[in-house]
Short mmCIF file of C-alpha atoms in Angstrom, two decimals:
data_model
loop_
_atom_site.label_atom_id
_atom_site.label_comp_id
_atom_site.label_asym_id
_atom_site.label_seq_id
_atom_site.Cartn_x
_atom_site.Cartn_y
_atom_site.Cartn_z
CA UNK A 1 47.15 -155.70 -22.02
CA UNK A 2 45.33 -158.48 -23.96
CA UNK A 3 43.19 -160.59 -21.59
CA UNK A 4 40.93 -162.55 -24.00
CA UNK A 5 41.25 -166.31 -24.53
CA UNK A 6 39.72 -168.05 -27.55
CA UNK A 7 38.28 -171.44 -26.57
CA UNK A 8 37.67 -173.84 -29.47
CA UNK A 9 35.52 -176.66 -28.03
CA UNK A 10 32.58 -178.45 -29.68
CA UNK A 11 31.49 -180.45 -26.61
CA UNK A 12 29.10 -178.11 -24.78
CA UNK A 13 29.45 -179.66 -21.28
CA UNK A 14 33.21 -179.26 -21.44
CA UNK A 15 32.91 -175.74 -22.84
CA UNK A 16 30.50 -174.70 -20.07
CA UNK A 17 32.75 -176.21 -17.38
CA UNK A 18 35.86 -174.48 -18.73
CA UNK A 19 34.06 -171.13 -18.94
CA UNK A 20 32.86 -171.54 -15.34
CA UNK A 21 36.32 -172.52 -14.08
CA UNK A 22 37.86 -169.39 -15.58
CA UNK A 23 35.03 -167.20 -14.24
CA UNK A 24 35.62 -168.53 -10.72
CA UNK A 25 39.42 -168.22 -10.94
CA UNK A 26 41.37 -165.08 -10.09
CA UNK A 27 43.42 -164.94 -13.30
CA UNK A 28 41.14 -162.32 -14.87
CA UNK A 29 40.79 -163.65 -18.42
CA UNK A 30 37.69 -163.35 -20.58
CA UNK A 31 36.86 -166.41 -22.72
CA UNK A 32 35.20 -166.40 -26.12
CA UNK A 33 34.00 -169.85 -27.25
CA UNK A 34 33.52 -171.28 -30.76
CA UNK A 35 32.91 -174.89 -31.78
CA UNK A 36 34.72 -175.27 -35.14
CA UNK A 37 38.08 -174.45 -36.69
CA UNK A 38 36.36 -172.36 -39.36
CA UNK A 39 34.70 -170.15 -36.75
CA UNK A 40 37.96 -169.88 -34.84
CA UNK A 41 39.85 -168.69 -37.94
CA UNK A 42 37.11 -166.18 -38.75
CA UNK A 43 37.22 -164.82 -35.21
CA UNK A 44 41.02 -164.55 -35.25
CA UNK A 45 40.91 -162.81 -38.61
CA UNK A 46 38.77 -160.04 -37.09
CA UNK A 47 39.99 -160.00 -33.47
CA UNK A 48 43.57 -161.25 -33.45
CA UNK A 49 44.78 -158.12 -31.65
CA UNK A 50 42.57 -158.93 -28.64
CA UNK A 51 43.44 -162.61 -28.23
CA UNK A 52 46.31 -163.58 -25.91
CA UNK A 53 45.83 -167.38 -25.91
CA UNK A 54 44.07 -170.16 -27.87
CA UNK A 55 42.79 -173.26 -26.04
CA UNK A 56 41.72 -175.78 -28.69
CA UNK A 57 40.24 -179.27 -28.60
CA UNK A 58 42.19 -181.77 -30.70
CA UNK A 59 39.18 -183.42 -32.33
CA UNK A 60 36.79 -180.88 -33.87
CA UNK A 61 33.90 -181.35 -36.32
CA UNK A 62 35.73 -179.77 -39.24
CA UNK A 63 39.29 -180.96 -38.64
CA UNK A 64 42.31 -181.30 -36.40
CA UNK A 65 42.78 -178.65 -33.71
CA UNK A 66 46.53 -178.93 -34.23
CA UNK A 67 46.12 -176.76 -37.34
CA UNK A 68 45.53 -173.83 -35.01
CA UNK A 69 49.09 -174.13 -33.69
CA UNK A 70 50.44 -172.87 -37.01
CA UNK A 71 47.87 -170.09 -37.03
CA UNK A 72 48.93 -169.13 -33.52
CA UNK A 73 52.55 -168.90 -34.64
CA UNK A 74 51.51 -166.75 -37.57
CA UNK A 75 49.71 -164.15 -35.46
CA UNK A 76 51.92 -164.44 -32.36
CA UNK A 77 49.45 -166.20 -30.03
CA UNK A 78 50.32 -169.32 -27.95
CA UNK A 79 48.16 -172.46 -28.14
CA UNK A 80 47.16 -175.12 -25.57
CA UNK A 81 45.75 -178.40 -26.91
CA UNK A 82 42.86 -180.22 -25.17
CA UNK A 83 41.84 -183.83 -25.65
CA UNK A 84 39.44 -186.30 -24.06
CA UNK A 85 41.85 -189.18 -24.62
CA UNK A 86 45.36 -189.00 -23.17
CA UNK A 87 47.92 -189.94 -25.79
CA UNK A 88 51.67 -189.77 -25.33
CA UNK A 89 52.23 -189.57 -29.07
CA UNK A 90 49.72 -186.76 -29.48
CA UNK A 91 51.29 -184.87 -26.58
CA UNK A 92 54.76 -185.13 -28.13
CA UNK A 93 53.41 -184.18 -31.56
CA UNK A 94 51.59 -181.13 -30.16
CA UNK A 95 54.63 -179.85 -28.31
CA UNK A 96 56.91 -180.46 -31.30
CA UNK A 97 54.54 -178.43 -33.48
CA UNK A 98 54.80 -175.55 -31.01
CA UNK A 99 51.93 -175.96 -28.54
CA UNK A 100 52.73 -174.45 -25.15
CA UNK A 101 50.99 -177.30 -23.28
CA UNK A 102 48.82 -180.42 -23.66
CA UNK A 103 45.90 -181.02 -21.26
CA UNK A 104 43.49 -183.93 -20.92
CA UNK A 105 39.86 -183.07 -20.24
CA UNK A 106 39.62 -184.69 -16.84
CA UNK A 107 37.88 -182.74 -14.08
CA UNK A 108 41.15 -182.18 -12.23
CA UNK A 109 43.00 -181.00 -15.32
CA UNK A 110 40.18 -178.65 -16.34
CA UNK A 111 40.24 -177.00 -12.89
CA UNK A 112 43.98 -176.47 -13.38
CA UNK A 113 43.48 -174.77 -16.75
CA UNK A 114 43.68 -171.16 -15.42
CA UNK A 115 47.09 -171.92 -13.88
CA UNK A 116 48.18 -173.80 -17.02
CA UNK A 117 47.13 -170.79 -19.09
CA UNK A 118 49.09 -168.41 -16.84
CA UNK A 119 52.19 -170.58 -17.11
CA UNK A 120 51.84 -170.89 -20.89
CA UNK A 121 51.59 -167.11 -21.24
CA UNK A 122 54.60 -166.58 -18.97
CA UNK A 123 56.65 -168.99 -21.06
CA UNK A 124 55.43 -167.42 -24.29
CA UNK A 125 56.25 -163.91 -23.06
CA UNK A 126 59.72 -165.12 -22.09
CA UNK A 127 60.22 -166.40 -25.64
CA UNK A 128 58.96 -163.12 -27.11
CA UNK A 129 61.19 -161.13 -24.76
CA UNK A 130 64.21 -163.19 -25.77
CA UNK A 131 63.48 -162.55 -29.43
CA UNK A 132 63.21 -158.84 -28.68
CA UNK A 133 66.59 -158.89 -26.94
CA UNK A 134 68.11 -160.70 -29.92
CA UNK A 135 66.85 -157.92 -32.18
CA UNK A 136 68.42 -155.32 -29.90
CA UNK A 137 71.71 -157.16 -30.16
CA UNK A 138 71.80 -156.55 -33.91
CA UNK A 139 71.70 -152.77 -33.36
CA UNK A 140 75.05 -152.87 -31.57
CA UNK A 141 76.83 -155.84 -33.03
CA UNK A 142 77.93 -154.15 -36.28
CA UNK A 143 79.29 -151.06 -34.51
CA UNK A 144 81.12 -152.80 -31.67
CA UNK A 145 81.91 -156.26 -33.01
CA UNK A 146 85.36 -155.69 -34.48
CA UNK A 147 86.44 -153.51 -31.57
CA UNK A 148 85.14 -155.58 -28.69
CA UNK A 149 85.37 -159.08 -30.13
CA UNK A 150 89.13 -159.00 -30.49
CA UNK A 151 90.29 -157.25 -27.33
CA UNK A 152 91.77 -159.34 -24.55
CA UNK A 153 89.66 -157.75 -21.80
CA UNK A 154 86.23 -159.05 -20.85
CA UNK A 155 83.62 -156.84 -22.51
CA UNK A 156 79.85 -157.14 -22.44
CA UNK A 157 76.68 -155.07 -22.84
CA UNK A 158 73.78 -155.28 -20.37
CA UNK A 159 70.25 -153.84 -20.49
CA UNK A 160 68.58 -151.99 -17.61
CA UNK A 161 67.55 -155.32 -16.05
CA UNK A 162 71.22 -156.40 -16.13
CA UNK A 163 70.60 -159.01 -18.82
CA UNK A 164 73.27 -159.78 -21.37
CA UNK A 165 72.66 -158.53 -24.91
CA UNK A 166 76.30 -159.09 -25.93
CA UNK A 167 79.54 -160.58 -24.61
CA UNK A 168 82.86 -160.66 -26.45
CA UNK A 169 84.96 -163.77 -27.02
CA UNK A 170 87.12 -163.23 -23.93
CA UNK A 171 84.06 -162.92 -21.70
CA UNK A 172 82.34 -165.93 -23.30
CA UNK A 173 85.46 -168.04 -22.86
CA UNK A 174 85.68 -166.99 -19.23
CA UNK A 175 82.01 -167.85 -18.61
CA UNK A 176 82.22 -171.00 -20.76
CA UNK A 177 79.17 -170.18 -22.90
CA UNK A 178 78.67 -169.52 -26.59
CA UNK A 179 77.18 -166.39 -28.13
CA UNK A 180 73.56 -167.59 -28.23
CA UNK A 181 73.57 -169.12 -24.74
CA UNK A 182 74.36 -165.87 -22.95
CA UNK A 183 71.82 -163.60 -24.65
CA UNK A 184 68.98 -162.69 -22.31
CA UNK A 185 70.54 -164.25 -19.20
CA UNK A 186 71.12 -162.20 -16.07
CA UNK A 187 74.47 -160.97 -14.80
CA UNK A 188 73.78 -162.72 -11.50
CA UNK A 189 73.77 -166.16 -13.13
CA UNK A 190 77.53 -166.05 -13.70
CA UNK A 191 78.88 -164.11 -10.74
CA UNK A 192 79.12 -164.49 -6.97
CA UNK A 193 76.50 -162.93 -4.69
CA UNK A 194 79.03 -160.42 -3.33
CA UNK A 195 80.05 -159.43 -6.87
CA UNK A 196 76.42 -159.05 -7.95
CA UNK A 197 75.54 -156.92 -4.93
CA UNK A 198 78.37 -154.45 -5.60
CA UNK A 199 77.83 -154.45 -9.38
CA UNK A 200 74.09 -153.75 -9.10
CA UNK A 201 74.80 -150.65 -7.03
CA UNK A 202 77.37 -149.39 -9.54
CA UNK A 203 75.17 -150.12 -12.56
CA UNK A 204 72.16 -148.43 -10.93
CA UNK A 205 74.26 -145.31 -10.44
CA UNK A 206 75.34 -145.32 -14.10
CA UNK A 207 71.75 -145.67 -15.34
CA UNK A 208 70.62 -142.92 -12.96
CA UNK A 209 73.40 -140.35 -13.50
CA UNK A 210 74.41 -141.17 -17.06
CA UNK A 211 78.06 -140.97 -16.05
CA UNK A 212 80.72 -143.62 -16.49
CA UNK A 213 82.49 -144.99 -13.41
CA UNK A 214 85.38 -147.29 -12.52
CA UNK A 215 86.06 -149.62 -9.61
CA UNK A 216 88.13 -152.67 -8.72
CA UNK A 217 86.94 -155.80 -6.98
CA UNK A 218 88.35 -159.05 -5.60
CA UNK A 219 86.11 -161.99 -6.47
CA UNK A 220 86.69 -164.64 -3.81
CA UNK A 221 84.55 -167.17 -5.65
CA UNK A 222 86.69 -167.13 -8.79
CA UNK A 223 89.85 -166.02 -7.01
CA UNK A 224 90.56 -163.09 -9.37
CA UNK A 225 91.11 -159.33 -9.07
CA UNK A 226 89.01 -157.31 -11.48
CA UNK A 227 89.08 -153.70 -12.60
CA UNK A 228 85.76 -152.66 -14.15
CA UNK A 229 84.70 -149.67 -16.19
CA UNK A 230 80.98 -149.06 -16.80
CA UNK A 231 79.98 -146.78 -19.70
CA UNK A 232 76.34 -145.75 -20.34
CA UNK A 233 74.84 -146.28 -23.81
CA UNK A 234 71.95 -144.04 -24.89
CA UNK A 235 69.16 -144.78 -27.33
CA UNK A 236 69.73 -142.33 -30.23
CA UNK A 237 65.99 -141.72 -30.59
CA UNK A 238 64.91 -141.21 -26.97
CA UNK A 239 68.28 -140.13 -25.52
CA UNK A 240 67.55 -142.43 -22.58
CA UNK A 241 70.19 -144.76 -21.18
CA UNK A 242 69.11 -148.24 -22.23
CA UNK A 243 72.34 -150.25 -21.92
CA UNK A 244 75.67 -150.21 -20.16
CA UNK A 245 78.97 -151.33 -21.66
CA UNK A 246 81.16 -153.11 -19.13
CA UNK A 247 84.88 -153.69 -19.66
CA UNK A 248 86.62 -155.86 -17.05
CA UNK A 249 90.35 -156.36 -16.72
CA UNK A 250 92.15 -158.94 -14.65
CA UNK A 251 94.61 -156.90 -12.54
CA UNK A 252 96.09 -159.80 -10.69
CA UNK A 253 99.57 -158.88 -12.01
CA UNK A 254 99.85 -156.27 -9.25
CA UNK A 255 97.72 -157.65 -6.44
CA UNK A 256 98.00 -161.36 -7.07
CA UNK A 257 101.61 -161.60 -5.89
CA UNK A 258 100.75 -160.64 -2.32
CA UNK A 259 97.74 -162.94 -2.30
CA UNK A 260 99.75 -165.87 -3.65
CA UNK A 261 102.46 -165.26 -1.06
CA UNK A 262 99.96 -165.70 1.73
CA UNK A 263 98.72 -168.90 0.16
CA UNK A 264 102.25 -170.26 -0.09
CA UNK A 265 102.69 -169.77 3.67
CA UNK A 266 100.19 -172.53 4.28
CA UNK A 267 101.50 -176.00 4.92
CA UNK A 268 101.72 -178.53 2.11
CA UNK A 269 99.03 -180.66 3.69
CA UNK A 270 96.61 -177.75 3.97
CA UNK A 271 97.21 -176.79 0.34
CA UNK A 272 96.79 -180.37 -0.83
CA UNK A 273 93.57 -180.78 1.10
CA UNK A 274 92.14 -177.53 -0.24
CA UNK A 275 93.04 -178.34 -3.85
CA UNK A 276 91.44 -181.77 -3.58
CA UNK A 277 88.26 -180.22 -2.17
CA UNK A 278 88.08 -177.69 -5.00
CA UNK A 279 88.80 -180.32 -7.63
CA UNK A 280 86.11 -182.61 -6.22
CA UNK A 281 83.57 -179.78 -6.05
CA UNK A 282 84.21 -178.64 -9.61
CA UNK A 283 84.38 -182.15 -11.00
CA UNK A 284 81.34 -183.24 -9.04
CA UNK A 285 79.16 -180.43 -10.33
CA UNK A 286 80.16 -180.90 -13.96
CA UNK A 287 80.07 -184.69 -13.93
CA UNK A 288 76.81 -184.92 -11.98
CA UNK A 289 74.88 -182.49 -14.15
CA UNK A 290 76.31 -183.77 -17.45
CA UNK A 291 75.92 -187.43 -16.46
CA UNK A 292 72.41 -187.04 -15.10
CA UNK A 293 71.31 -185.26 -18.29
CA UNK A 294 73.21 -187.53 -20.67
CA UNK A 295 71.98 -190.83 -19.20
CA UNK A 296 68.23 -190.33 -19.88
CA UNK A 297 69.01 -189.02 -23.38
CA UNK A 298 70.94 -192.20 -24.13
CA UNK A 299 68.07 -194.29 -22.76
CA UNK A 300 65.53 -192.42 -24.89
CA UNK A 301 67.65 -192.86 -28.01
CA UNK A 302 68.25 -196.57 -27.53
CA UNK A 303 64.63 -197.27 -26.53
CA UNK A 304 63.23 -195.47 -29.57
CA UNK A 305 65.69 -197.27 -31.83
CA UNK A 306 64.54 -200.61 -30.39
CA UNK A 307 60.88 -199.60 -30.69
CA UNK A 308 61.35 -198.75 -34.37
CA UNK A 309 62.84 -202.17 -35.02
CA UNK A 310 60.27 -204.04 -32.93
CA UNK A 311 57.34 -205.67 -34.76
CA UNK A 312 55.56 -206.84 -31.64
CA UNK A 313 53.15 -204.08 -30.51
CA UNK A 314 53.52 -204.88 -26.80
CA UNK A 315 57.31 -204.83 -27.00
CA UNK A 316 57.18 -201.57 -28.92
CA UNK A 317 55.01 -200.00 -26.19
CA UNK A 318 57.38 -201.31 -23.52
CA UNK A 319 60.36 -199.57 -25.13
CA UNK A 320 58.39 -196.35 -25.62
CA UNK A 321 57.37 -196.36 -21.93
CA UNK A 322 61.02 -196.78 -20.98
CA UNK A 323 61.82 -193.77 -23.17
CA UNK A 324 58.98 -191.77 -21.59
CA UNK A 325 60.23 -192.59 -18.09
CA UNK A 326 63.71 -191.39 -19.08
CA UNK A 327 62.21 -188.18 -20.49
CA UNK A 328 60.38 -187.65 -17.17
CA UNK A 329 63.67 -188.10 -15.33
CA UNK A 330 65.41 -185.58 -17.57
CA UNK A 331 62.48 -183.19 -17.25
CA UNK A 332 62.75 -183.43 -13.44
CA UNK A 333 66.43 -182.46 -13.65
CA UNK A 334 65.71 -179.59 -16.03
CA UNK A 335 62.86 -178.38 -13.81
CA UNK A 336 65.21 -178.30 -10.83
CA UNK A 337 67.81 -176.37 -12.82
CA UNK A 338 65.11 -173.94 -13.97
CA UNK A 339 63.79 -173.53 -10.42
CA UNK A 340 67.27 -172.80 -9.06
CA UNK A 341 67.77 -170.35 -11.95
CA UNK A 342 64.55 -168.57 -10.89
CA UNK A 343 65.89 -168.33 -7.36
CA UNK A 344 69.33 -167.11 -8.43
CA UNK A 345 67.92 -164.52 -10.86
CA UNK A 346 65.31 -163.12 -8.45
CA UNK A 347 62.42 -164.42 -10.59
CA UNK A 348 61.25 -166.68 -7.78
CA UNK A 349 57.77 -165.69 -6.60
CA UNK A 350 55.16 -167.30 -4.36
CA UNK A 351 51.40 -166.87 -4.65
CA UNK A 352 49.85 -167.59 -1.24
CA UNK A 353 46.26 -168.66 -0.85
CA UNK A 354 44.24 -170.50 1.77
CA UNK A 355 45.15 -174.22 1.73
CA UNK A 356 44.52 -177.26 3.93
CA UNK A 357 47.88 -178.88 4.66
CA UNK A 358 46.21 -182.13 5.73
CA UNK A 359 44.70 -182.52 2.24
CA UNK A 360 47.92 -181.40 0.53
CA UNK A 361 50.10 -183.82 2.51
CA UNK A 362 47.68 -186.68 1.87
CA UNK A 363 47.74 -185.92 -1.87
CA UNK A 364 51.55 -185.89 -1.90
CA UNK A 365 51.69 -189.23 -0.09
CA UNK A 366 49.16 -190.71 -2.51
CA UNK A 367 51.24 -189.56 -5.49
CA UNK A 368 54.51 -190.88 -4.07
CA UNK A 369 53.13 -194.16 -2.72
CA UNK A 370 53.79 -196.25 -5.89
CA UNK A 371 57.47 -195.31 -5.59
CA UNK A 372 57.46 -196.38 -1.93
CA UNK A 373 55.98 -199.75 -2.89
CA UNK A 374 59.00 -200.51 -5.08
CA UNK A 375 61.04 -200.75 -1.83
CA UNK A 376 58.13 -202.08 0.26
CA UNK A 377 58.21 -198.92 2.37
CA UNK A 378 55.21 -198.09 4.56
CA UNK A 379 54.24 -194.44 5.06
CA UNK A 380 52.47 -193.41 8.28
CA UNK A 381 50.87 -190.00 8.69
CA UNK A 382 49.43 -188.10 11.63
CA UNK A 383 47.77 -184.69 11.89
CA UNK A 384 47.07 -182.54 14.94
CA UNK A 385 45.09 -179.34 15.15
CA UNK A 386 43.92 -176.85 12.54
CA UNK A 387 46.26 -177.14 9.53
CA UNK A 388 44.81 -174.31 7.44
CA UNK A 389 47.49 -171.83 6.27
CA UNK A 390 48.03 -169.21 3.58
CA UNK A 391 50.78 -170.51 1.30
CA UNK A 392 51.67 -171.27 -2.31
CA UNK A 393 50.02 -174.65 -2.81
CA UNK A 394 52.13 -175.69 -5.80
CA UNK A 395 55.44 -174.86 -4.17
CA UNK A 396 54.61 -176.41 -0.77
CA UNK A 397 53.53 -179.53 -2.69
CA UNK A 398 56.94 -179.45 -4.39
CA UNK A 399 58.61 -179.35 -0.95
CA UNK A 400 56.60 -182.35 0.25
CA UNK A 401 57.28 -184.43 -2.87
CA UNK A 402 61.00 -183.64 -2.72
CA UNK A 403 61.33 -184.61 0.95
CA UNK A 404 59.23 -187.75 0.49
CA UNK A 405 61.30 -188.81 -2.54
CA UNK A 406 64.48 -188.42 -0.49
CA UNK A 407 62.95 -190.35 2.41
CA UNK A 408 62.23 -193.23 0.01
CA UNK A 409 65.52 -192.97 -1.89
CA UNK A 410 67.69 -193.10 1.22
CA UNK A 411 65.51 -195.54 3.16
CA UNK A 412 66.01 -199.27 3.43
CA UNK A 413 63.91 -202.12 2.07
CA UNK A 414 60.75 -202.69 4.15
CA UNK A 415 61.44 -199.37 5.85
CA UNK A 416 59.04 -196.82 7.29
CA UNK A 417 58.40 -193.13 6.78
CA UNK A 418 56.63 -191.02 9.41
CA UNK A 419 54.89 -187.83 8.25
CA UNK A 420 53.57 -185.55 11.00
CA UNK A 421 51.88 -182.15 10.85
CA UNK A 422 50.98 -180.22 13.98
CA UNK A 423 49.38 -176.82 14.47
CA UNK A 424 51.31 -174.44 16.76
CA UNK A 425 50.34 -170.98 17.98
CA UNK A 426 51.08 -169.05 14.79
CA UNK A 427 52.57 -171.66 12.48
CA UNK A 428 52.28 -175.28 11.39
CA UNK A 429 55.20 -177.67 11.88
CA UNK A 430 55.65 -180.53 9.39
CA UNK A 431 58.21 -183.34 9.74
CA UNK A 432 59.17 -186.24 7.49
CA UNK A 433 61.29 -188.96 9.12
CA UNK A 434 62.84 -192.06 7.58
CA UNK A 435 64.82 -194.94 9.11
CA UNK A 436 67.42 -195.06 6.36
CA UNK A 437 71.17 -194.48 6.06
CA UNK A 438 71.29 -191.04 7.67
CA UNK A 439 73.66 -188.10 7.12
CA UNK A 440 77.15 -187.59 8.50
CA UNK A 441 77.37 -184.95 11.22
CA UNK A 442 79.99 -182.91 9.35
CA UNK A 443 77.69 -182.71 6.31
CA UNK A 444 74.57 -181.40 8.04
CA UNK A 445 75.54 -177.76 7.50
CA UNK A 446 76.15 -178.42 3.81
CA UNK A 447 73.07 -180.52 3.05
CA UNK A 448 71.07 -177.51 1.79
CA UNK A 449 73.94 -176.11 -0.33
CA UNK A 450 73.61 -176.06 -4.11
CA UNK A 451 75.07 -179.15 -5.82
CA UNK A 452 76.12 -180.68 -2.51
CA UNK A 453 76.13 -184.48 -2.33
CA UNK A 454 77.85 -186.57 0.32
CA UNK A 455 81.07 -188.28 -0.77
CA UNK A 456 81.99 -190.98 -0.24
CA UNK A 457 78.80 -192.60 1.05
CA UNK A 458 75.86 -194.70 0.05
CA UNK A 459 73.93 -191.51 -0.72
CA UNK A 460 76.22 -190.69 -3.66
CA UNK A 461 75.13 -193.70 -5.67
CA UNK A 462 71.49 -192.64 -5.57
CA UNK A 463 71.75 -190.17 -8.47
CA UNK A 464 70.54 -186.57 -8.66
CA UNK A 465 72.42 -183.29 -8.97
CA UNK A 466 72.18 -181.92 -5.44
CA UNK A 467 69.58 -179.19 -6.00
CA UNK A 468 66.43 -180.63 -4.42
CA UNK A 469 67.10 -179.61 -0.81
CA UNK A 470 68.38 -176.19 -1.93
CA UNK A 471 65.05 -175.57 -3.66
CA UNK A 472 63.15 -176.89 -0.62
CA UNK A 473 65.00 -174.49 1.70
CA UNK A 474 64.38 -171.50 -0.58
CA UNK A 475 60.65 -172.26 -0.85
CA UNK A 476 60.25 -172.66 2.91
CA UNK A 477 62.18 -169.47 3.68
CA UNK A 478 60.25 -167.52 1.02
CA UNK A 479 57.15 -168.32 3.08
CA UNK A 480 58.83 -166.95 6.21
CA UNK A 481 59.40 -170.44 7.61
CA UNK A 482 62.48 -172.34 8.74
CA UNK A 483 63.79 -175.81 7.92
CA UNK A 484 66.21 -178.02 9.80
CA UNK A 485 67.45 -181.59 9.81
CA UNK A 486 68.17 -184.12 12.55
CA UNK A 487 70.12 -187.19 11.55
CA UNK A 488 72.34 -190.01 12.69
CA UNK A 489 74.25 -192.35 10.41
CA UNK A 490 72.52 -195.71 10.22
CA UNK A 491 69.44 -194.46 12.07
CA UNK A 492 67.79 -192.24 9.49
CA UNK A 493 66.99 -188.56 9.03
CA UNK A 494 64.19 -186.23 10.06
CA UNK A 495 63.52 -183.06 8.08
CA UNK A 496 61.28 -180.53 9.80
CA UNK A 497 59.95 -177.26 8.43
CA UNK A 498 57.47 -174.62 9.51
CA UNK A 499 54.90 -172.60 7.60
CA UNK A 500 53.50 -169.47 9.28
CA UNK A 501 49.70 -169.34 9.32
CA UNK A 502 49.85 -165.74 8.13
CA UNK A 503 53.23 -165.61 6.33
CA UNK A 504 55.37 -162.52 6.06
CA UNK A 505 56.18 -163.40 2.44
CA UNK A 506 59.76 -162.81 1.44
CA UNK A 507 61.25 -163.04 4.94
CA UNK A 508 64.36 -165.21 4.84
CA UNK A 509 65.14 -167.13 8.00
CA UNK A 510 68.18 -169.11 9.02
CA UNK A 511 67.94 -172.88 9.41
CA UNK A 512 68.99 -175.05 12.32
CA UNK A 513 70.89 -178.29 12.69
CA UNK A 514 70.60 -181.07 15.25
CA UNK A 515 72.62 -184.23 15.77
CA UNK A 516 71.33 -186.59 18.39
#
């Protein structure tokens, strides 16, 4: 595996600091440093097979470091751009050209470079893997297209990681995706947990034995009866099973009648109530996600249009900052959708290390404080005991920011937020309490559910797509902790979670509810 990074940096103090930061990190990369574009190109010409990442300064003695982005594309190596001067326009330009990230050369950002490099490589490998899957699709598309594309049953091909490499029109229509959207995505993204659990066992058996099998299944989530047939597909060269063809049929014609009869025995009021709940849930998810993504896009478009027309430099910058803020909002939504996708597709991982929760909480409060000032909210913090734990610093920070944002969002003007952290025998307990609008008792058990938002209430008008608390819960439980909420309408809410001092990583715990 390639573990060499080419650093293109002409400022020796920065180069020495970056080299030292990587040497002290645990990522395990070896850096080779040059100070000009010419030297970088010469090195890549001779050693391109060894280089996994290029980190290049923007301003170099013999030209613009952005030229290395195109070179990186040519040889299949990702690029991160460095600069001493933060520039929104340069950042956008770098990313549009294909850079994997843009980093200013502040001390804090330089110390984050190993993690930025890891993330850039992960994203790059995901892109490469997707391209590889797309190539595999072409091997099968010609042979199966006419047969599978036109049958009425749901037909799709999965690899040994249960990722889609093909789905016919019936399956795509059912899943409401187009051909390109489904390639590379996991089976679990589109099916209920119960369905996925059963299917994984069946698919594993097919890959292991090389024999086809059949089974039927009632999907409660989608309210359909399915008959599935799984057929192994071998690689002609290696004779190994590399894919499985799945054909699903809706067999509700036979079994649906009995199921529908039981439903009809319910009273009209019960049916009406259930239908309204389902309609609200479906409509809420679609409208919330689409609206929350569409609104910042519209703001960006209109702001850029106004900026282009504006002759006054200050007014132009004002409109561009509005656009940037809208992009940040959209990025926050996309990040939440990506995080929940990681959780749903079993890609979610934590990397525990020794951290001081007192410092981490203080940093989170410092970051969020400008938002609190917009509502004149005062944040009080208190710490008790030794707050050193082993945990994933980035993800616990995400939990704190999410809970603090909610405490501000649902608080009142001139309100208060109380943040407390206390060391217990074998864990640390952290609580964040606001004095805002509170949560209805009947909604406490749903508050951590995906896409859940109270309706009707004042909370609904606050925006968001209902994923923040779901992500918070998953992160806490992945550390072996628990999270619960205490709330009373009109009095505020208190979210409390625990982090074991020596976590049993991966243990999932139930959460508790209190109404006082």
